[in-house]
PDB file of C-alpha atoms and ligand atoms in Angstrom:
ATOM      1  CA  MET A   1      92.567 100.054 102.590  1.00 65.00           C
ATOM      2  CA  ALA A   2      90.081  97.570 104.030  1.00 74.00           C
ATOM      3  CA  ALA A   3      92.309  94.760 102.743  1.00 69.00           C
ATOM      4  CA  ASP A   4      95.208  96.283 104.709  1.00 92.00           C
ATOM      5  CA  LEU A   5      93.077  96.233 107.831  1.00 97.00           C
ATOM      6  CA  HIS A   6      92.417  92.531 107.348  1.00 97.00           C
ATOM      7  CA  ARG A   7      96.138  91.861 106.986  1.00 97.00           C
ATOM      8  CA  LEU A   8      96.928  93.898 110.106  1.00 98.00           C
ATOM      9  CA  ALA A   9      94.246  92.115 112.142  1.00 98.00           C
ATOM     10  CA  VAL A  10      95.528  88.678 111.129  1.00 97.00           C
ATOM     11  CA  SER A  11      99.149  89.670 111.932  1.00 97.00           C
ATOM     12  CA  ALA A  12      98.063  90.966 115.330  1.00 98.00           C
ATOM     13  CA  MET A  13      96.174  87.732 116.005  1.00 97.00           C
ATOM     14  CA  ALA A  14      99.475  85.851 115.705  1.00 97.00           C
ATOM     15  CA  LYS A  15     100.722  87.809 118.732  1.00 98.00           C
ATOM     16  CA  ALA A  16      97.739  87.020 120.968  1.00 98.00           C
ATOM     17  CA  HIS A  17      98.408  86.002 124.549  1.00 98.00           C
ATOM     18  CA  ALA A  18      95.503  83.602 124.907  1.00 98.00           C
ATOM     19  CA  PRO A  19      96.751  80.525 126.809  1.00 98.00           C
ATOM     20  CA  TYR A  20      93.497  80.182 128.791  1.00 98.00           C
ATOM     21  CA  SER A  21      90.789  80.466 126.152  1.00 97.00           C
ATOM     22  CA  ARG A  22      93.063  79.347 123.296  1.00 97.00           C
ATOM     23  CA  PHE A  23      91.004  81.806 121.280  1.00 97.00           C
ATOM     24  CA  PRO A  24      93.480  84.209 119.626  1.00 97.00           C
ATOM     25  CA  VAL A  25      91.901  87.391 118.286  1.00 98.00           C
ATOM     26  CA  GLY A  26      93.374  90.261 116.288  1.00 98.00           C
ATOM     27  CA  ALA A  27      91.905  93.662 115.517  1.00 98.00           C
ATOM     28  CA  ALA A  28      92.947  96.679 113.480  1.00 98.00           C
ATOM     29  CA  VAL A  29      91.487 100.165 113.372  1.00 98.00           C
ATOM     30  CA  LEU A  30      91.673 102.780 110.620  1.00 98.00           C
ATOM     31  CA  THR A  31      91.375 106.401 111.729  1.00 98.00           C
ATOM     32  CA  SER A  32      89.502 109.039 109.760  1.00 97.00           C
ATOM     33  CA  ASP A  33      92.881 110.578 108.824  1.00 97.00           C
ATOM     34  CA  GLY A  34      94.285 107.323 107.495  1.00 96.00           C
ATOM     35  CA  ARG A  35      96.365 105.894 110.350  1.00 97.00           C
ATOM     36  CA  THR A  36      96.148 102.220 111.315  1.00 98.00           C
ATOM     37  CA  TYR A  37      96.697 100.479 114.651  1.00 98.00           C
ATOM     38  CA  SER A  38      96.379  96.834 115.571  1.00 98.00           C
ATOM     39  CA  GLY A  39      96.137  94.748 118.699  1.00 98.00           C
ATOM     40  CA  CYS A  40      95.645  91.258 120.087  1.00 98.00           C
ATOM     41  CA  ASN A  41      93.834  89.886 123.116  1.00 98.00           C
ATOM     42  CA  VAL A  42      95.952  89.706 126.275  1.00 98.00           C
ATOM     43  CA  GLU A  43      94.721  87.181 128.838  1.00 98.00           C
ATOM     44  CA  ASN A  44      95.729  86.705 132.460  1.00 98.00           C
ATOM     45  CA  ALA A  45      95.904  83.839 134.957  1.00 98.00           C
ATOM     46  CA  SER A  46      93.384  85.882 136.919  1.00 98.00           C
ATOM     47  CA  TYR A  47      90.838  85.453 134.141  1.00 98.00           C
ATOM     48  CA  PRO A  48      88.788  88.658 134.446  1.00 97.00           C
ATOM     49  CA  GLU A  49      91.944  90.752 134.131  1.00 98.00           C
ATOM     50  CA  GLY A  50      92.452  89.911 130.464  1.00 98.00           C
ATOM     51  CA  TRP A  51      91.328  92.206 127.679  1.00 98.00           C
ATOM     52  CA  CYS A  52      90.279  92.101 124.047  1.00 98.00           C
ATOM     53  CA  ALA A  53      92.142  92.678 120.796  1.00 98.00           C
ATOM     54  CA  GLU A  54      90.036  95.739 119.981  1.00 98.00           C
ATOM     55  CA  THR A  55      90.987  97.286 123.311  1.00 98.00           C
ATOM     56  CA  THR A  56      94.704  96.851 122.606  1.00 98.00           C
ATOM     57  CA  ALA A  57      94.306  98.474 119.181  1.00 98.00           C
ATOM     58  CA  ILE A  58      92.417 101.416 120.678  1.00 98.00           C
ATOM     59  CA  GLY A  59      95.164 101.824 123.297  1.00 98.00           C
ATOM     60  CA  HIS A  60      97.799 102.049 120.566  1.00 98.00           C
ATOM     61  CA  MET A  61      95.728 104.691 118.763  1.00 98.00           C
ATOM     62  CA  VAL A  62      95.283 106.753 121.914  1.00 98.00           C
ATOM     63  CA  MET A  63      98.988 106.552 122.755  1.00 98.00           C
ATOM     64  CA  ASP A  64      99.798 107.828 119.267  1.00 98.00           C
ATOM     65  CA  GLY A  65      97.673 110.927 119.729  1.00 97.00           C
ATOM     66  CA  GLY A  66      94.127 109.577 119.454  1.00 96.00           C
ATOM     67  CA  GLY A  67      91.729 109.972 116.580  1.00 97.00           C
ATOM     68  CA  ARG A  68      88.359 108.965 115.247  1.00 98.00           C
ATOM     69  CA  ILE A  69      87.808 105.354 114.181  1.00 98.00           C
ATOM     70  CA  ALA A  70      86.398 105.054 110.657  1.00 98.00           C
ATOM     71  CA  GLU A  71      86.798 101.287 110.247  1.00 98.00           C
ATOM     72  CA  VAL A  72      87.766  98.279 112.342  1.00 98.00           C
ATOM     73  CA  ALA A  73      88.599  94.713 111.319  1.00 98.00           C
ATOM     74  CA  VAL A  74      88.378  91.711 113.651  1.00 98.00           C
ATOM     75  CA  ALA A  75      89.837  88.249 113.020  1.00 97.00           C
ATOM     76  CA  ALA A  76      89.821  85.155 115.211  1.00 96.00           C
ATOM     77  CA  GLN A  77      91.849  82.026 114.611  1.00 89.00           C
ATOM     78  CA  ARG A  78      89.186  79.520 115.594  1.00 84.00           C
ATOM     79  CA  LYS A  79      86.033  81.177 114.366  1.00 81.00           C
ATOM     80  CA  ALA A  80      85.135  83.234 111.325  1.00 79.00           C
ATOM     81  CA  LEU A  81      83.003  86.312 111.829  1.00 89.00           C
ATOM     82  CA  VAL A  82      83.665  87.163 115.464  1.00 95.00           C
ATOM     83  CA  THR A  83      81.854  90.361 116.391  1.00 96.00           C
ATOM     84  CA  PRO A  84      83.287  92.718 119.037  1.00 98.00           C
ATOM     85  CA  CYS A  85      82.092  91.967 122.564  1.00 97.00           C
ATOM     86  CA  GLY A  86      79.711  94.355 124.275  1.00 97.00           C
ATOM     87  CA  GLY A  87      82.454  96.201 126.150  1.00 98.00           C
ATOM     88  CA  CYS A  88      84.487  96.682 122.973  1.00 98.00           C
ATOM     89  CA  ARG A  89      81.427  97.964 121.104  1.00 98.00           C
ATOM     90  CA  GLN A  90      81.185 100.663 123.750  1.00 98.00           C
ATOM     91  CA  ARG A  91      84.941 101.408 123.537  1.00 98.00           C
ATOM     92  CA  LEU A  92      84.762 101.613 119.742  1.00 98.00           C
ATOM     93  CA  ALA A  93      81.747 103.930 120.026  1.00 98.00           C
ATOM     94  CA  GLU A  94      83.831 106.287 122.174  1.00 98.00           C
ATOM     95  CA  PHE A  95      86.138 106.906 119.206  1.00 98.00           C
ATOM     96  CA  GLY A  96      83.852 106.067 116.307  1.00 98.00           C
ATOM     97  CA  SER A  97      80.338 106.833 115.122  1.00 97.00           C
ATOM     98  CA  PRO A  98      77.257 104.815 114.213  1.00 97.00           C
ATOM     99  CA  ASP A  99      78.686 104.740 110.658  1.00 98.00           C
ATOM    100  CA  THR A 100      82.013 103.215 111.698  1.00 98.00           C
ATOM    101  CA  LEU A 101      82.478 100.105 109.585  1.00 98.00           C
ATOM    102  CA  VAL A 102      83.104  96.821 111.419  1.00 98.00           C
ATOM    103  CA  HIS A 103      84.723  94.241 109.128  1.00 97.00           C
ATOM    104  CA  LEU A 104      84.359  90.616 110.222  1.00 97.00           C
ATOM    105  CA  CYS A 105      87.186  88.532 108.805  1.00 95.00           C
ATOM    106  CA  ASP A 106      88.304  84.998 108.235  1.00 92.00           C
ATOM    107  CA  GLU A 107      91.915  84.123 107.428  1.00 89.00           C
ATOM    108  CA  ARG A 108      91.436  84.970 103.743  1.00 92.00           C
ATOM    109  CA  GLY A 109      89.785  88.344 103.982  1.00 94.00           C
ATOM    110  CA  ILE A 110      86.786  90.413 104.982  1.00 95.00           C
ATOM    111  CA  VAL A 111      83.616  88.328 104.861  1.00 95.00           C
ATOM    112  CA  GLU A 112      81.004  90.700 106.204  1.00 96.00           C
ATOM    113  CA  THR A 113      80.870  94.413 107.001  1.00 97.00           C
ATOM    114  CA  LEU A 114      78.468  95.873 109.570  1.00 98.00           C
ATOM    115  CA  ARG A 115      77.839  99.360 110.960  1.00 98.00           C
ATOM    116  CA  LEU A 116      78.784 100.008 114.573  1.00 98.00           C
ATOM    117  CA  GLY A 117      75.388 101.682 114.990  1.00 98.00           C
ATOM    118  CA  ASP A 118      73.713  98.377 114.165  1.00 98.00           C
ATOM    119  CA  LEU A 119      75.897  96.478 116.646  1.00 98.00           C
ATOM    120  CA  LEU A 120      75.359  99.043 119.418  1.00 98.00           C
ATOM    121  CA  PRO A 121      72.166 100.976 118.867  1.00 97.00           C
ATOM    122  CA  ARG A 122      71.506 103.968 121.090  1.00 93.00           C
ATOM    123  CA  ALA A 123      75.014 103.828 122.553  1.00 92.00           C
ATOM    124  CA  PHE A 124      75.662 105.686 125.770  1.00 91.00           C
ATOM    125  CA  ALA A 125      77.860 108.678 124.904  1.00 88.00           C
ATOM    126  CA  LYS A 126      79.355 111.793 126.394  1.00 88.00           C
ATOM    127  CA  GLU A 127      76.252 113.790 125.353  1.00 89.00           C
ATOM    128  CA  ASP A 128      74.317 111.641 127.815  1.00 92.00           C
ATOM    129  CA  ILE A 129      76.474 112.821 130.716  1.00 90.00           C
ATOM    130  CA  GLY A 130      75.587 116.451 130.028  1.00 82.00           C
TER     131      GLY A 130
HETATM  132  N1  THU B 201      87.952  88.486 122.456  1.00 78.72           N
HETATM  133  C1  THU B 201      88.509  89.531 121.772  1.00 78.72           C
HETATM  134  O1  THU B 201      89.720  89.789 121.871  1.00 78.72           O
HETATM  135  N2  THU B 201      87.710  90.272 120.985  1.00 78.72           N
HETATM  136  C2  THU B 201      86.398  90.018 120.750  1.00 78.72           C
HETATM  137  O2  THU B 201      85.768  90.740 119.999  1.00 78.72           O
HETATM  138  C3  THU B 201      85.750  88.851 121.369  1.00 78.72           C
HETATM  139  C4  THU B 201      86.554  88.165 122.416  1.00 78.72           C
HETATM  140  C5  THU B 201      88.832  87.659 123.287  1.00 78.72           C
HETATM  141  C6  THU B 201      88.679  87.823 124.768  1.00 78.72           C
HETATM  142  C7  THU B 201      89.265  86.510 125.273  1.00 78.72           C
HETATM  143  O3  THU B 201      90.681  86.655 125.376  1.00 78.72           O
HETATM  144  C8  THU B 201      88.956  85.516 124.164  1.00 78.72           C
HETATM  145  O4  THU B 201      88.600  86.297 123.035  1.00 78.72           O
HETATM  146  C9  THU B 201      87.845  84.561 124.495  1.00 78.72           C
HETATM  147  O5  THU B 201      86.723  85.230 124.949  1.00 78.72           O
END
C-alpha cells in the first residue's frame, strides 16, 4: 500500500503547475478506510496565491466525502526527502493524528517514514477551540 502511495505521489508530481519555483511536488494520502487521493502544487503569477501538493490531495479527499488520513507520501522532482511545509503539517493534522505516517520519497521509492506528531508536536486542534 505504501508503495502505491509513492507511485501516486510521483504521478501527481508530473502534473505540477510550478513555472515560478520550478520545484514540482506531488503528494498522495491514504485514508483509514483505504482510499487514496493525490495532488500537485499549483503556483500562481501572484506568488502567495499558489498552494502545495498536500493541500490539493486533501481537497480531493474532502470533495470525495472526507476521511481520516492514515498515511501520506511526498515526492519532489528536484530534491529527495521534502517534508511538508508548516501550513501543510497543520492541514494534515486536521484530518490525521500524531500517528499518521509521513513517507518522504525519491523517484525510486519511500526513503524515510516519519510520524506527523514528530513533525508537528502539540498541534493546534479543534479541542483547543473548546
Ligand atoms: N511545496 C509543496 O507543494 N509541498 C511541500 O511540502 C513543500 C513545498 C511547493 C510549494 C511551491 O509551489 C514549491 O513547492 C516551492 O516552495
